[in-house]
Structure formats: structure tokens, C-alpha cells
Short mmCIF file of C-alpha atoms in Angstrom, two decimals:
data_model
loop_
_atom_site.label_atom_id
_atom_site.label_comp_id
_atom_site.label_asym_id
_atom_site.label_seq_id
_atom_site.Cartn_x
_atom_site.Cartn_y
_atom_site.Cartn_z
CA GLN M 1 118.61 -46.90 -22.57
CA VAL M 2 119.08 -44.67 -25.61
CA GLN M 3 121.21 -41.57 -25.67
CA LEU M 4 121.87 -38.89 -28.24
CA VAL M 5 125.16 -37.07 -27.85
CA GLU M 6 125.96 -33.95 -29.84
CA SER M 7 129.40 -32.61 -30.52
CA GLY M 8 131.10 -30.06 -32.73
CA GLY M 9 129.65 -26.82 -31.47
CA GLY M 10 131.73 -23.82 -30.65
CA LEU M 11 132.60 -20.27 -31.52
CA VAL M 12 133.05 -19.32 -35.15
CA GLN M 13 133.32 -16.07 -37.07
CA PRO M 14 130.64 -15.03 -39.56
CA GLY M 15 131.21 -16.81 -42.84
CA GLY M 16 132.91 -19.70 -41.12
CA SER M 17 131.94 -23.34 -40.90
CA LEU M 18 131.18 -25.93 -38.27
CA ARG M 19 130.26 -29.57 -38.45
CA LEU M 20 127.95 -30.95 -35.81
CA SER M 21 127.69 -34.63 -35.02
CA CYS M 22 125.04 -36.59 -33.18
CA ALA M 23 125.68 -40.15 -32.13
CA ALA M 24 122.77 -42.32 -31.07
CA SER M 25 123.55 -45.29 -28.87
CA GLY M 26 121.71 -47.89 -26.88
CA ASN M 27 119.10 -50.52 -27.62
CA ILE M 28 118.16 -49.12 -31.02
CA PHE M 29 116.26 -51.22 -33.51
CA SER M 30 115.77 -48.63 -36.21
CA ILE M 31 115.83 -44.88 -36.61
CA TYR M 32 112.95 -43.47 -38.65
CA ALA M 33 114.14 -39.91 -38.74
CA MET M 34 116.81 -37.68 -37.34
CA GLY M 35 116.96 -33.94 -37.28
CA TRP M 36 118.54 -30.84 -35.90
CA TYR M 37 116.67 -28.17 -33.99
CA ARG M 38 117.94 -24.96 -32.52
CA GLN M 39 116.83 -22.52 -29.91
CA ALA M 40 118.15 -19.01 -29.57
CA PRO M 41 117.64 -16.90 -26.44
CA GLY M 42 114.10 -15.57 -26.29
CA LYS M 43 112.96 -17.62 -29.26
CA GLN M 44 111.07 -20.85 -29.76
CA ARG M 45 112.86 -24.01 -30.70
CA GLU M 46 112.80 -24.41 -34.46
CA LEU M 47 113.56 -27.12 -36.95
CA VAL M 48 116.83 -26.60 -38.79
CA ALA M 49 117.01 -29.73 -40.88
CA GLU M 50 115.68 -33.26 -40.85
CA ILE M 51 116.60 -36.42 -42.68
CA PRO M 52 113.94 -39.11 -42.56
CA SER M 53 114.84 -42.58 -43.71
CA GLY M 54 114.28 -43.09 -47.41
CA ILE M 55 113.39 -39.54 -48.42
CA SER M 56 115.23 -36.34 -49.16
CA PRO M 57 116.30 -34.03 -46.36
CA ASN M 58 114.22 -31.02 -45.46
CA TYR M 59 115.69 -27.67 -44.47
CA ALA M 60 114.43 -24.51 -42.91
CA ASP M 61 114.35 -21.68 -45.43
CA SER M 62 116.87 -19.75 -43.37
CA VAL M 63 119.57 -22.39 -43.83
CA LYS M 64 118.91 -23.69 -47.34
CA GLY M 65 122.03 -23.62 -49.44
CA ARG M 66 124.26 -23.24 -46.40
CA PHE M 67 123.63 -26.32 -44.25
CA THR M 68 123.80 -29.97 -45.24
CA ILE M 69 122.40 -32.80 -43.15
CA SER M 70 123.58 -36.37 -43.54
CA ARG M 71 123.38 -39.74 -41.81
CA ASP M 72 125.64 -42.71 -41.37
CA ASP M 73 123.11 -45.39 -40.54
CA THR M 74 125.77 -48.02 -39.86
CA LYS M 75 126.90 -45.93 -36.92
CA ASN M 76 123.56 -44.32 -36.01
CA THR M 77 125.22 -40.97 -36.47
CA MET M 78 123.94 -37.75 -37.98
CA PHE M 79 125.88 -34.72 -39.13
CA LEU M 80 125.12 -31.13 -39.88
CA GLN M 81 127.64 -29.32 -42.04
CA MET M 82 127.13 -25.61 -41.51
CA ASN M 83 128.76 -23.23 -43.95
CA SER M 84 128.54 -19.47 -44.41
CA LEU M 85 127.45 -19.09 -40.83
CA LYS M 86 125.65 -15.93 -39.79
CA PRO M 87 125.22 -14.33 -36.36
CA GLU M 88 121.54 -15.27 -36.46
CA ASP M 89 122.59 -18.92 -36.51
CA THR M 90 123.72 -18.53 -32.92
CA ALA M 91 121.72 -20.95 -30.80
CA VAL M 92 121.82 -24.17 -28.88
CA TYR M 93 121.52 -26.95 -31.41
CA TYR M 94 119.69 -30.10 -30.41
CA CYS M 95 119.80 -33.51 -31.98
CA HIS M 96 116.45 -35.26 -32.34
CA ALA M 97 115.59 -38.79 -33.34
CA ILE M 98 112.44 -40.79 -33.79
CA LEU M 99 113.36 -44.40 -33.28
CA THR M 100 112.23 -47.83 -32.25
CA THR M 101 114.08 -49.65 -29.51
CA THR M 102 114.80 -53.35 -29.51
CA ASP M 103 111.71 -53.99 -27.40
CA THR M 104 109.61 -52.36 -30.18
CA SER M 105 108.90 -49.20 -28.21
CA GLU M 106 108.91 -46.01 -30.26
CA TYR M 107 110.26 -42.82 -28.77
CA ASP M 108 111.28 -39.29 -29.50
CA TYR M 109 114.78 -38.69 -28.19
CA TRP M 110 116.63 -35.45 -27.68
CA GLY M 111 120.27 -34.74 -27.12
CA GLN M 112 121.60 -32.40 -24.49
CA GLY M 113 122.37 -29.64 -26.97
CA THR M 114 125.54 -28.04 -28.21
CA GLN M 115 126.16 -24.31 -28.31
CA VAL M 116 126.93 -22.64 -31.62
CA THR M 117 128.01 -19.04 -31.42
CA VAL M 118 128.66 -17.00 -34.55
CA SER M 119 130.32 -13.73 -33.72
CA SER M 120 133.14 -11.51 -34.85
#
């Protein structure tokens, strides 16, 4: 069993910062890529940032220069540092991972989501 657990969401004022964490646990052999997605009310889920193994992170244009994604592979943990937050960043943020389990099965995994609300 593999689980992704997000943390760090909350309410923040415009211009503020939050740091999201996603911890992957279970029978993980390797993680090929991890990323953050978000979904605002009435909108489609969209990619925020991704950090594949061995290559540079990729960011949505709307968050470039403000968000930073990182990984600690020794702990199977991913972070999203969000600075200069805007009201339009308000959404449920989901952790996503493409990984191989110890029985060689490859899966897409999603976390339960964490709410980020940017409001004055």
C-alpha cells in the first residue's frame, strides 16, 4: 500500500507564503516524478509544478518565479514553497507521484489534497 499525504495548507494573506509538503510512504521502489496540481472551484485540475527525477523542475506560467518545488528522495518527500501568493492561487492542492512499487508495479498516486486559501 502506498499513500501520499499532503500538509501545510491553510489561510494566508495576499503576498504571504506557504510551504506544502507531500510524504510518500509504503512499498515504494522508486519515484519517477512528483508534482503538485491544484483545482479551484469551477475549474479543471491543473499542473502547478513537477519535478521528475534527473531533470529540471517544470512550472506553470502562472507560478513561475513565485513557487519552488523540491524533493528529498531519502525521505520520499516533496515540497512546494509558495511565495507572493495571490487570491487566484486559492485551490485544493494535490500531490501526485508516478512510482514503482517493490513488486515492480507502476502507478499514479494522488494525495487527498490540502486547501490553500489566499484572502485578505
